[in-house]
Structures are given as structure tokens and as C-alpha cells.
CSV table of C-alpha atoms in Angstrom, one decimal:
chain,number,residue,atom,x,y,z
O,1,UNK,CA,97.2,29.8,43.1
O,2,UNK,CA,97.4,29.9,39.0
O,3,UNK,CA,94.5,32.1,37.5
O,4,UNK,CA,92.4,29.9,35.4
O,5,UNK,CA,89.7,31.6,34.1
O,6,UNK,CA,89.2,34.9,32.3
O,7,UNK,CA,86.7,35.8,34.9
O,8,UNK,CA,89.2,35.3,37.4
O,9,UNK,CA,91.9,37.2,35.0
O,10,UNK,CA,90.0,40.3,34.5
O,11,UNK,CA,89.9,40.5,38.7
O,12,UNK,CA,93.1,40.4,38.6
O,13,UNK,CA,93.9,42.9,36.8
O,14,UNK,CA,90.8,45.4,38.0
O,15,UNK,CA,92.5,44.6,41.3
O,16,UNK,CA,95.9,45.3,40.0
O,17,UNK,CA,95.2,49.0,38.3
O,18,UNK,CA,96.2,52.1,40.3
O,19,UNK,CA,92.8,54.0,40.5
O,20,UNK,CA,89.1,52.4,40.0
O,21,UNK,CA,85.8,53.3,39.1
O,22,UNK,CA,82.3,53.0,40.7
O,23,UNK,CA,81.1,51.0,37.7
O,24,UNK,CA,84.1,48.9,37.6
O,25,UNK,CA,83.2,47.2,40.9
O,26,UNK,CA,80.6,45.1,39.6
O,27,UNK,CA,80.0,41.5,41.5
O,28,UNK,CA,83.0,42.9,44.0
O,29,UNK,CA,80.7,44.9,46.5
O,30,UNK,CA,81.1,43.8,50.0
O,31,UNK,CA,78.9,42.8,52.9
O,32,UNK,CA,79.0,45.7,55.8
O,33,UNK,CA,80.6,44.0,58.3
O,34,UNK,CA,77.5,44.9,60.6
O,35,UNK,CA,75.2,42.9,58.8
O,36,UNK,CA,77.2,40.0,58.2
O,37,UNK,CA,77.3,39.5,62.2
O,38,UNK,CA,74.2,40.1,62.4
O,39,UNK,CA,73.5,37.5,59.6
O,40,UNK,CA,76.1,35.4,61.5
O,41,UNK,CA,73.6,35.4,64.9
O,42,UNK,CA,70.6,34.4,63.5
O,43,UNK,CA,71.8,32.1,61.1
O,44,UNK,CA,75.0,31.4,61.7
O,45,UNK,CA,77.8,30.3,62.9
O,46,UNK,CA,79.5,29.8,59.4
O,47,UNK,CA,83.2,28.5,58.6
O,48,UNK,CA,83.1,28.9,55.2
O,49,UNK,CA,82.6,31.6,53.1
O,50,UNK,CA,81.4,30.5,48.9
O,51,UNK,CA,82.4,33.4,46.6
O,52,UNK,CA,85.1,36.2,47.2
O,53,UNK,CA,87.9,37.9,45.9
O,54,UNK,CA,90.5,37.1,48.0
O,55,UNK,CA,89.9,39.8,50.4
O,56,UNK,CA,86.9,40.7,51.1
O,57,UNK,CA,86.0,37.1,53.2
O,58,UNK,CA,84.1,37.0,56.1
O,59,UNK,CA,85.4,33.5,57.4
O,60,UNK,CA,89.1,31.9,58.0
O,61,UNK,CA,87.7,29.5,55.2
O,62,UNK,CA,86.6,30.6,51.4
O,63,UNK,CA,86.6,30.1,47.9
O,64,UNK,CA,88.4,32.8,45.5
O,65,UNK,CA,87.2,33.3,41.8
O,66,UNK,CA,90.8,31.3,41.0
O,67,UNK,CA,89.3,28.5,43.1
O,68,UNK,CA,85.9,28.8,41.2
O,69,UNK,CA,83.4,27.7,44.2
O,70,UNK,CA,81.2,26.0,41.6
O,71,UNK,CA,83.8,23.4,41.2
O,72,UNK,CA,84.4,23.0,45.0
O,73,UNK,CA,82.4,20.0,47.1
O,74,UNK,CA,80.8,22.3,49.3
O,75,UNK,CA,79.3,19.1,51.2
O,76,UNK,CA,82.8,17.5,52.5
O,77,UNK,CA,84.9,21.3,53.1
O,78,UNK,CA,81.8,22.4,55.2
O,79,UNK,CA,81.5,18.8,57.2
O,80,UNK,CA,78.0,19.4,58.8
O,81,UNK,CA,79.2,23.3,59.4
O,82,UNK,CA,77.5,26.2,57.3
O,83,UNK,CA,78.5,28.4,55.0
O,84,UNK,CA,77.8,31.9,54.0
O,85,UNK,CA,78.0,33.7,50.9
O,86,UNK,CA,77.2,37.1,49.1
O,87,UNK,CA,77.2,35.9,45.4
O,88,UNK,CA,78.4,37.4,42.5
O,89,UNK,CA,75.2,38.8,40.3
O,90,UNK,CA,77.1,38.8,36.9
O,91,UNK,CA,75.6,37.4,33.6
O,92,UNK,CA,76.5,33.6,33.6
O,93,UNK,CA,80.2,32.9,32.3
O,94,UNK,CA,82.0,29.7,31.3
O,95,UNK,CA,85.4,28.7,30.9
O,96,UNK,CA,85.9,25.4,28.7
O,97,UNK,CA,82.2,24.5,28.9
O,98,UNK,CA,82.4,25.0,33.1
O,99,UNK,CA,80.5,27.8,34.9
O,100,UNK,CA,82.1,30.3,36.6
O,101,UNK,CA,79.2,33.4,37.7
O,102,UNK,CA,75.4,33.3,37.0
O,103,UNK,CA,72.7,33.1,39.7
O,104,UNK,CA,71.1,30.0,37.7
O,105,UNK,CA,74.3,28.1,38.2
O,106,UNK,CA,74.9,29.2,41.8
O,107,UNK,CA,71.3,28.2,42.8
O,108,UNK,CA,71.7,24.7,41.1
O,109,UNK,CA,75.0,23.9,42.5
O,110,UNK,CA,73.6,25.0,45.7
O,111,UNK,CA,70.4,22.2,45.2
O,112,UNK,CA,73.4,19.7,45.1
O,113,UNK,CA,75.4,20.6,47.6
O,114,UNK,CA,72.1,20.6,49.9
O,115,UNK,CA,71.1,17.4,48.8
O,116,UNK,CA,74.8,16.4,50.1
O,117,UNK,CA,74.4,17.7,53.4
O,118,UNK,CA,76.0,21.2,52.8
O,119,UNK,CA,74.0,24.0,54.8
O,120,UNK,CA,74.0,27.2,52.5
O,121,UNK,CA,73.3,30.4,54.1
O,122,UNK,CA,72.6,33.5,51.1
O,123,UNK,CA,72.4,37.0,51.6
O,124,UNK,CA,70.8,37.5,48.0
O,125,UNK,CA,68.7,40.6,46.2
O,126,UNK,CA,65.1,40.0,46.6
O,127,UNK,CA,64.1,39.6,43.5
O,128,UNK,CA,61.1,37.3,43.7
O,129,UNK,CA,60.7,37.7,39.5
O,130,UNK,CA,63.8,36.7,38.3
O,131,UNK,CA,64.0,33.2,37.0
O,132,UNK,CA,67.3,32.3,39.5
O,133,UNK,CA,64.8,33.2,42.6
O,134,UNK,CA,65.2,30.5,45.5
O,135,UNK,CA,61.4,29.0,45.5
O,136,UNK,CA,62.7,25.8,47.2
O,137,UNK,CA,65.0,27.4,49.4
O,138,UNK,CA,64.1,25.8,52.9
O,139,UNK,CA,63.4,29.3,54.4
O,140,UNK,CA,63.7,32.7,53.3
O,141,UNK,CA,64.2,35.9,55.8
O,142,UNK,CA,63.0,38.7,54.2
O,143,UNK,CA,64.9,42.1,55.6
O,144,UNK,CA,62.7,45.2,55.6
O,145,UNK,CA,64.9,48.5,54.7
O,146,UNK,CA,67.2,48.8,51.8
O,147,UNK,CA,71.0,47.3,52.6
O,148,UNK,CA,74.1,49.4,51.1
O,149,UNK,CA,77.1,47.3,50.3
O,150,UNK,CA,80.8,48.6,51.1
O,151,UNK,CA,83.7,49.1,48.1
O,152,UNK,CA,86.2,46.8,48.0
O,153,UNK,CA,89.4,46.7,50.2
O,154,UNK,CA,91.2,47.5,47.1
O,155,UNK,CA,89.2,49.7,45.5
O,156,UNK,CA,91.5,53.2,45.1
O,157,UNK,CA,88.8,56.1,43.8
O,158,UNK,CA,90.2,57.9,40.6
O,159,UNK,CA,88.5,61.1,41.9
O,160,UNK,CA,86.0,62.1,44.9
O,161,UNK,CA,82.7,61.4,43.6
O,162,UNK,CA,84.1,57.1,43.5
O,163,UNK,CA,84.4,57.5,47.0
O,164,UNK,CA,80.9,56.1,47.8
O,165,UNK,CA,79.0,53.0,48.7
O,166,UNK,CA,76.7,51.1,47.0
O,167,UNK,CA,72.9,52.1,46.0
O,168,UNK,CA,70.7,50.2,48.3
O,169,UNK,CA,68.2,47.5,47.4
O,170,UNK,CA,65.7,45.2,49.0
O,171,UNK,CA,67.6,42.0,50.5
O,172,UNK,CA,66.8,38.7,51.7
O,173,UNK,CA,68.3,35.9,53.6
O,174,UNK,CA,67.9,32.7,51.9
O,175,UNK,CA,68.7,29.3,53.8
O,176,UNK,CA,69.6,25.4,51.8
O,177,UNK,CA,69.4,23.2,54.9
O,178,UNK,CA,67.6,20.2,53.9
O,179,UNK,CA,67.3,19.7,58.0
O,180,UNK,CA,65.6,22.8,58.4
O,181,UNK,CA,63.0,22.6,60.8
O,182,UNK,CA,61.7,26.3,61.2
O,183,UNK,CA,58.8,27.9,59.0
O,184,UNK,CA,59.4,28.6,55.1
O,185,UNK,CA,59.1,32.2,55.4
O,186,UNK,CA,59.8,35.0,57.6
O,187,UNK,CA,60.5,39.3,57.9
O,188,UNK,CA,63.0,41.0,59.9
O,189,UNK,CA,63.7,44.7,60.2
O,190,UNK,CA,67.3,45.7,58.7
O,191,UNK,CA,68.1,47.8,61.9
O,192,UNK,CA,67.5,44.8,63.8
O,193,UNK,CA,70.5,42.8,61.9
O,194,UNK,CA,72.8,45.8,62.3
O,195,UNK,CA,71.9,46.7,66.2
O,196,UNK,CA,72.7,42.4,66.8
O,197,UNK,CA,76.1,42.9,64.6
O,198,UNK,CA,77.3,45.5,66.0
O,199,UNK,CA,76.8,43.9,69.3
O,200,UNK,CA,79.3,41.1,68.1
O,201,UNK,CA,81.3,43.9,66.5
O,202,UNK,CA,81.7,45.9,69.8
O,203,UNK,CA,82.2,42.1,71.7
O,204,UNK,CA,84.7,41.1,69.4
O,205,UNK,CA,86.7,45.0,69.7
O,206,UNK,CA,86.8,45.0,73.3
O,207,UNK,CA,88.2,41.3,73.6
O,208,UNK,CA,90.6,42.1,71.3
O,209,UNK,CA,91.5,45.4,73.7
O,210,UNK,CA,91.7,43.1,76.5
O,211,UNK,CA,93.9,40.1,74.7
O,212,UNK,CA,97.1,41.3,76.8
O,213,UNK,CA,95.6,41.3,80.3
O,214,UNK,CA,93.6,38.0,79.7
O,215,UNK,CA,97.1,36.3,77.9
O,216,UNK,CA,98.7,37.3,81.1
O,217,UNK,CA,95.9,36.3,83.8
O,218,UNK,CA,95.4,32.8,81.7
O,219,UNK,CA,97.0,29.6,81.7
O,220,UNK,CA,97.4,29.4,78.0
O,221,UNK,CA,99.5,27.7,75.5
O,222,UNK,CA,102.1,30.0,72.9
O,223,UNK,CA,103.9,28.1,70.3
O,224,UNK,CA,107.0,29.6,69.4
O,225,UNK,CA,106.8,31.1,66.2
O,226,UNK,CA,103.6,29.7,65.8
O,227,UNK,CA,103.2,31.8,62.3
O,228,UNK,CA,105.3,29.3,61.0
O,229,UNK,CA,104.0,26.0,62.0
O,230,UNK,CA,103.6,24.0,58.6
O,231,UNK,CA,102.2,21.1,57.5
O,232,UNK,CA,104.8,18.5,58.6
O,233,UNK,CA,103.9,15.9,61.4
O,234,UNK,CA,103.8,17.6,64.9
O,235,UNK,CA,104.8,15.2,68.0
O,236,UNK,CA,102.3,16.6,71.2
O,237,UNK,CA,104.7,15.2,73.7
O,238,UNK,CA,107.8,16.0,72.3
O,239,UNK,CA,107.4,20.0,71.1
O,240,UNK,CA,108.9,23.3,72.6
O,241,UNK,CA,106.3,25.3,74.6
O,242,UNK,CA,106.2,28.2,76.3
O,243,UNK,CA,103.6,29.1,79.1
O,244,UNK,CA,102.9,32.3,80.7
O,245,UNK,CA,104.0,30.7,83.7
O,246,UNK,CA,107.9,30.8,82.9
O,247,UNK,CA,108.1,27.3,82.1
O,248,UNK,CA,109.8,25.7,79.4
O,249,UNK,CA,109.6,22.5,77.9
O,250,UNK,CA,112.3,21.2,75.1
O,251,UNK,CA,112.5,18.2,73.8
O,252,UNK,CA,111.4,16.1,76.3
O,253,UNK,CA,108.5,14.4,78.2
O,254,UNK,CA,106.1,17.1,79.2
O,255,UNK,CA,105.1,16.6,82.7
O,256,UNK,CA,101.3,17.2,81.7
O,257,UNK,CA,100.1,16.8,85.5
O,258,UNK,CA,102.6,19.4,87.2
O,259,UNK,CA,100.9,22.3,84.2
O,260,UNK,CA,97.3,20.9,85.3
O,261,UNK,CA,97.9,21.8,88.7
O,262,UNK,CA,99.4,24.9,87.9
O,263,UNK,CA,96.4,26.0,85.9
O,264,UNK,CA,94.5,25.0,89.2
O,265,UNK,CA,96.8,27.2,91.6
O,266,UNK,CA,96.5,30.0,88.9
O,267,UNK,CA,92.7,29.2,89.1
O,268,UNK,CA,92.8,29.8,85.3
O,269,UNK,CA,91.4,28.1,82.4
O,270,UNK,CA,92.5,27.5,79.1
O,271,UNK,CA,91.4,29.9,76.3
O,272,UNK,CA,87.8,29.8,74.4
O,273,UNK,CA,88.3,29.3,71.2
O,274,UNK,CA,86.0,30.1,67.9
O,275,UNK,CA,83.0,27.5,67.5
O,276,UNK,CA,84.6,26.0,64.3
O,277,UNK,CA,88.4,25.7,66.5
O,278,UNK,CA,86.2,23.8,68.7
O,279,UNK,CA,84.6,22.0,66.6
O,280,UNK,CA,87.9,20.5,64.0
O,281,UNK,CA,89.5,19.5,68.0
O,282,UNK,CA,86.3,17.6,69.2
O,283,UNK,CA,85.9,16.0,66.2
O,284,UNK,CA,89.8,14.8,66.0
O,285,UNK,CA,89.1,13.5,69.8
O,286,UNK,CA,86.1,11.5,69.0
O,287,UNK,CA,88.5,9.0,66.7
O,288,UNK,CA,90.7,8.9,69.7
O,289,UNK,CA,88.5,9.2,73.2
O,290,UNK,CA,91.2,8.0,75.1
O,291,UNK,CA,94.0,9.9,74.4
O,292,UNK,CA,91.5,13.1,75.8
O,293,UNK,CA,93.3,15.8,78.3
O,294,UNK,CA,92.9,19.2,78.9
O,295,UNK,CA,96.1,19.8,77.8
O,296,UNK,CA,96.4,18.1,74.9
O,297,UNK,CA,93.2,19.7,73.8
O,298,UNK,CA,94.9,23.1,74.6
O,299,UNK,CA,97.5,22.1,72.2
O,300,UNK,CA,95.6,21.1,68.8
O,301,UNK,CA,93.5,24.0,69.6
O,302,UNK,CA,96.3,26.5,68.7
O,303,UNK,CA,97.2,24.3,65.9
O,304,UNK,CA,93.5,24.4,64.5
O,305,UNK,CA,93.6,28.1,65.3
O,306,UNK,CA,96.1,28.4,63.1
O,307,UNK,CA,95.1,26.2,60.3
O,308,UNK,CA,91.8,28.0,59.8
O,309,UNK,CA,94.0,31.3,59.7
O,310,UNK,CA,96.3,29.2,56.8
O,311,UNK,CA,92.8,29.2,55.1
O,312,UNK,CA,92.7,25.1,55.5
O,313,UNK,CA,89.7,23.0,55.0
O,314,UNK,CA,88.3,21.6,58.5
O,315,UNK,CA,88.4,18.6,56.9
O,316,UNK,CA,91.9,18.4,56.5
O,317,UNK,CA,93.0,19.4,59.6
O,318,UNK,CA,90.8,17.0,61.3
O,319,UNK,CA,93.0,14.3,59.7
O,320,UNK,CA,96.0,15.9,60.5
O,321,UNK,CA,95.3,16.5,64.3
O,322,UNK,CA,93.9,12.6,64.5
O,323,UNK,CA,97.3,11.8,63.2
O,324,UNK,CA,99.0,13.8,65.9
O,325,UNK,CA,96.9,12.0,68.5
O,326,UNK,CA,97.6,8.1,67.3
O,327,UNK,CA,100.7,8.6,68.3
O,328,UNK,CA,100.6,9.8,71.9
O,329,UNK,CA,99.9,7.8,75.0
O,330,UNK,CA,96.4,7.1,76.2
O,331,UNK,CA,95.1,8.5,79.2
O,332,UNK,CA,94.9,6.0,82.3
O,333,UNK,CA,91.9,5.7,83.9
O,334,UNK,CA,91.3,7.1,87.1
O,335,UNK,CA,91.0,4.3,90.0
């Protein structure tokens, strides 16, 4: 994507220079990927995330300063999901009358977005006195015990004493969900957040550890080269697949009910998949109910998996798997 701004520009080039500074990293601090999760279980899940710089995201989904979130319609990307963000804290900047940074302008596009449906989910300072401060948010976590941010992934120290994190300061979680039912305030201990991240951390590690055994022990779906499915029109009953039963299918009618029973002899199932996977493939299903099957669900799954990796909007990819499913068969009822 073109650089647009100068904001966006002068990342670019910080990004781009051989050795960095602590006082060059500005806005570019990262969330510790222990309290994000932990953010992520009390608040979450989130498919989106508002303001990074390319690299340091926490979802499949998010806005870079090229992409300018304040631009973005929050509302129709997110389609009833949430979103998370750790926003830049940088005087307000402009290019050709539009803003760019500034909590003012972050907090008033976020009213918007809210009053479109979006559901916003801050980590912010908690700085009750500055004039940007959230006093309509629909609920505010405060988090007792000073958070430290990470550097950047791309952050090379010009000597040792740039090797450091962040200085901490008080936090607060800050949520725009205009169907927010809970109180408007509440407290929760810092160590708390991190001890439930790492949790997920440590979940998320050993399942990874484990991916072989499970691919092998599962009835699960592999597209060839599946790194480089595009955006061209897919047809579900006419595609090569290969399962980790030995069979392959080119080019011609897949027998769906001889792989069923095979699943059932295996007495596997088909993989889990992330909430927002889940969520793009039940919401492509519910424009066709009768074309529903297990394995046809199996199927747009790994193809939504891989859209959210392509950084796609779920919105998108919704259309694109409905598409896929107008033109197979529908299901017959059983007698």
C-alpha cells in the first residue's frame, strides 16, 4: 500500500534506519503480549485491531498508519465483532485537512463508530484530567499496578542502554459498546490480567506443540498450496483435496458421504477453528441453510482461515464464501 501521509512517511523511514533510539519510539510501544490475552478474556474476543504499524498487530485483521484507521468504517469491517486497540498518544496531526493521530480525534471517531454498531475495546493511559478522557465510555476497567510496554519488533538498539522497555504508568481498559449491559465502572489487579494471558499464552504454545500429532489423529481438510489460494472464484465440489486419510480427489465429484463416514470410523472430528473463522463460515451458511454439511463447512473454514491470515475484512469474505455456496447442490433432506 502507497504511503499517504507524512505521519505514515516518517514510520517508514524510523522503521527503515539501521539502529534506533528509546526516544524515537514514540506512539510505536507495544502491548506485552500477556496482557493483551488477558485483555482478550475479559473483554474480548476481538478480530480487529485499530492502530498499528504493520507489525506489531494483535489480530489477523488491522489498520496500518498507511491505512489511517480514522478514515476506516469501523462499524461494517467489525460486523457486530469487537475490536481492540492500543492508540497512538501523539499530538493531533492532519494531512490535507484529515486527521491522522490525536486522542481527541480517536475518541470522536470512536463515538461514531459506536453509534454504528462498532464495539471498541481501549487499552488507554489513565489519565482522568486530560480533555481526550473517555467520560461516556460505556464502562471503564481500571487496572491497579503500573503496565510496561514492549519495543517494537523492529526496533535495533544503537547501544545497550536502548535495550529496555517502556517506563510504566497507570492504565485502564476503556469499552464503546452502546449494548453494554454491565456497570460503568470497575478495578482489576494488573497481575490478574497477566496470570489469565498467560494462561492463553501457555494454551495457545502447547497446541501449537501438539499441531503434528492432532493433524495426524484428525480428519481434517489440507488444501494444496493453500498459501496461495487467491481471490478468484473457488468451486467446493470440483477442487483438489488432500486428507490425512490418503485420499485424493481431482477434478471431480467428491463423494462427500464416503469422507463422513470415514471421519466416523476414525471417530475424529473436524478441526476448531478461531471464534472469528467461525463466525465469517456461520454467517456465509445462514444466506444459504440448505446447502449446510459438515464437510462443506470444513472446507470454507480453511478458506476463512486463510483470509483472515491475508489480512481480509470478515465482511468480504463473507461475500465471497456465500458466492462459493450458491453454486453447489443443496442438501436433501433426510426421510
Amino acid at each position: 500500500m502507497n504511503v499517504t501521509s507524512k505521519y505514515a512517511q516518517s514510520l517508514a523511514e524510523l522503521k527503515a534506519k539501521p539502529t534506533h533510539y528509546l526516544k524515537e519510539v514514540g506512539d510505536q510501544w507495544q502491548t506485552p503480549p500477556a496482557l493483551f490475552w488477558g485483555v482478550f478474556a475479559k473483554f474480548g474476543p476481538f478480530v480487529l485491531d485499530l492502530f498499528t504499524d504493520g507489525e506489531n498487530n494483535k489480530c489477523a485483521n488491522y489498520y496500518t498508519a498507511e491505512d489511517n484507521a480514522l478514515i476506516q468504517d469501523w462499524a461494517d469491517d467489525l460486523n457486530g465483532c469487537k475490536a481492540f486497540a492500543n492508540p497512538p498518544y501523539s499530538r493531533s496531526s492532519y494531512e490535507d485537512e484529515q486527521a491522522i493521530t490525536g486522542m481527541r480525534n480517536i475518541i470522536e471517531k470512536t463515538r461514531a463508530e459506536r453509534d454504528k454498531g462498532a464495539k471498541v475495546i481501549y487499552l488507554i493511559k489513565s489519565a482522568t484530567s486530560e480533555v481526550w478522557w473517555p467520560e461516556d465510555a460505556d464502562h471503564v476497567c481500571f487496572i491497579r499496578g503500573r503496565i510496561s510496554f514492549d519495543l517494537p519488533t523492529w526496533f535495533k538498539p544503537a547501544n545497550k542502554k536502548q535495550a529496555a522497555s517502556s517506563a510504566g504508568f497507570a492504565c485502564a481498559i476503556a469499552v464503546f459498546d452502546k449494548d453494554w449491559q454491565g456497570s460503568r465502572m470497575s478495578y482489576i489487579n494488573r497481575d490478574d490480567l497477566l496470570r489469565d494471558g498467560k494462561i492463553i499464552l501457555d494454551i495457545i504454545n502447547a497446541a501449537a506443540l501438539h499441531i503434528p500429532t492432532a493433524i495426524n489423529a484428525q480428519k481434517t481438510i489440507e488444501y494444496k498450496n493453500a498459501s496461495k489460494v487467491t481471490n478468484e472464484s473457488i468451486d467446493l465440489e470440483n477442487t483438489t483435496i488432500e486428507s490425512n486419510y490418503g485420499d485424493v480427489v481431482t477434478n471431480e465429484q467428491i463423494d462427500l458421504e464416503h469422507l463422513i463416514a470415514q471421519v466416523k470410523h476414525k471417530e475424529a472430528a473436524f478441526s476448531k477453528w478461531p471464534s472469528e473463522v467461525q463466525y465469517v463460515v456461520e454467517e456465509a451458511f445462514k444466506a444459504n441453510p440448505n446447502k449446510f454439511n459438515d464437510y462443506r463447512q470444513a472446507v470454507l473454514s480453511e478458506i476463512a482461515n486463510t483470509r483472515l491470515l491475508e489480512q481480509q475484512r470478515p465482511s468480504k469474505i463473507i461475500a465471497e464464501l456465500s458466492e462459493m455456496l450458491e453454486r453447489t447442490e443443496p442438501m436433501r433432506a433426510e426421510a
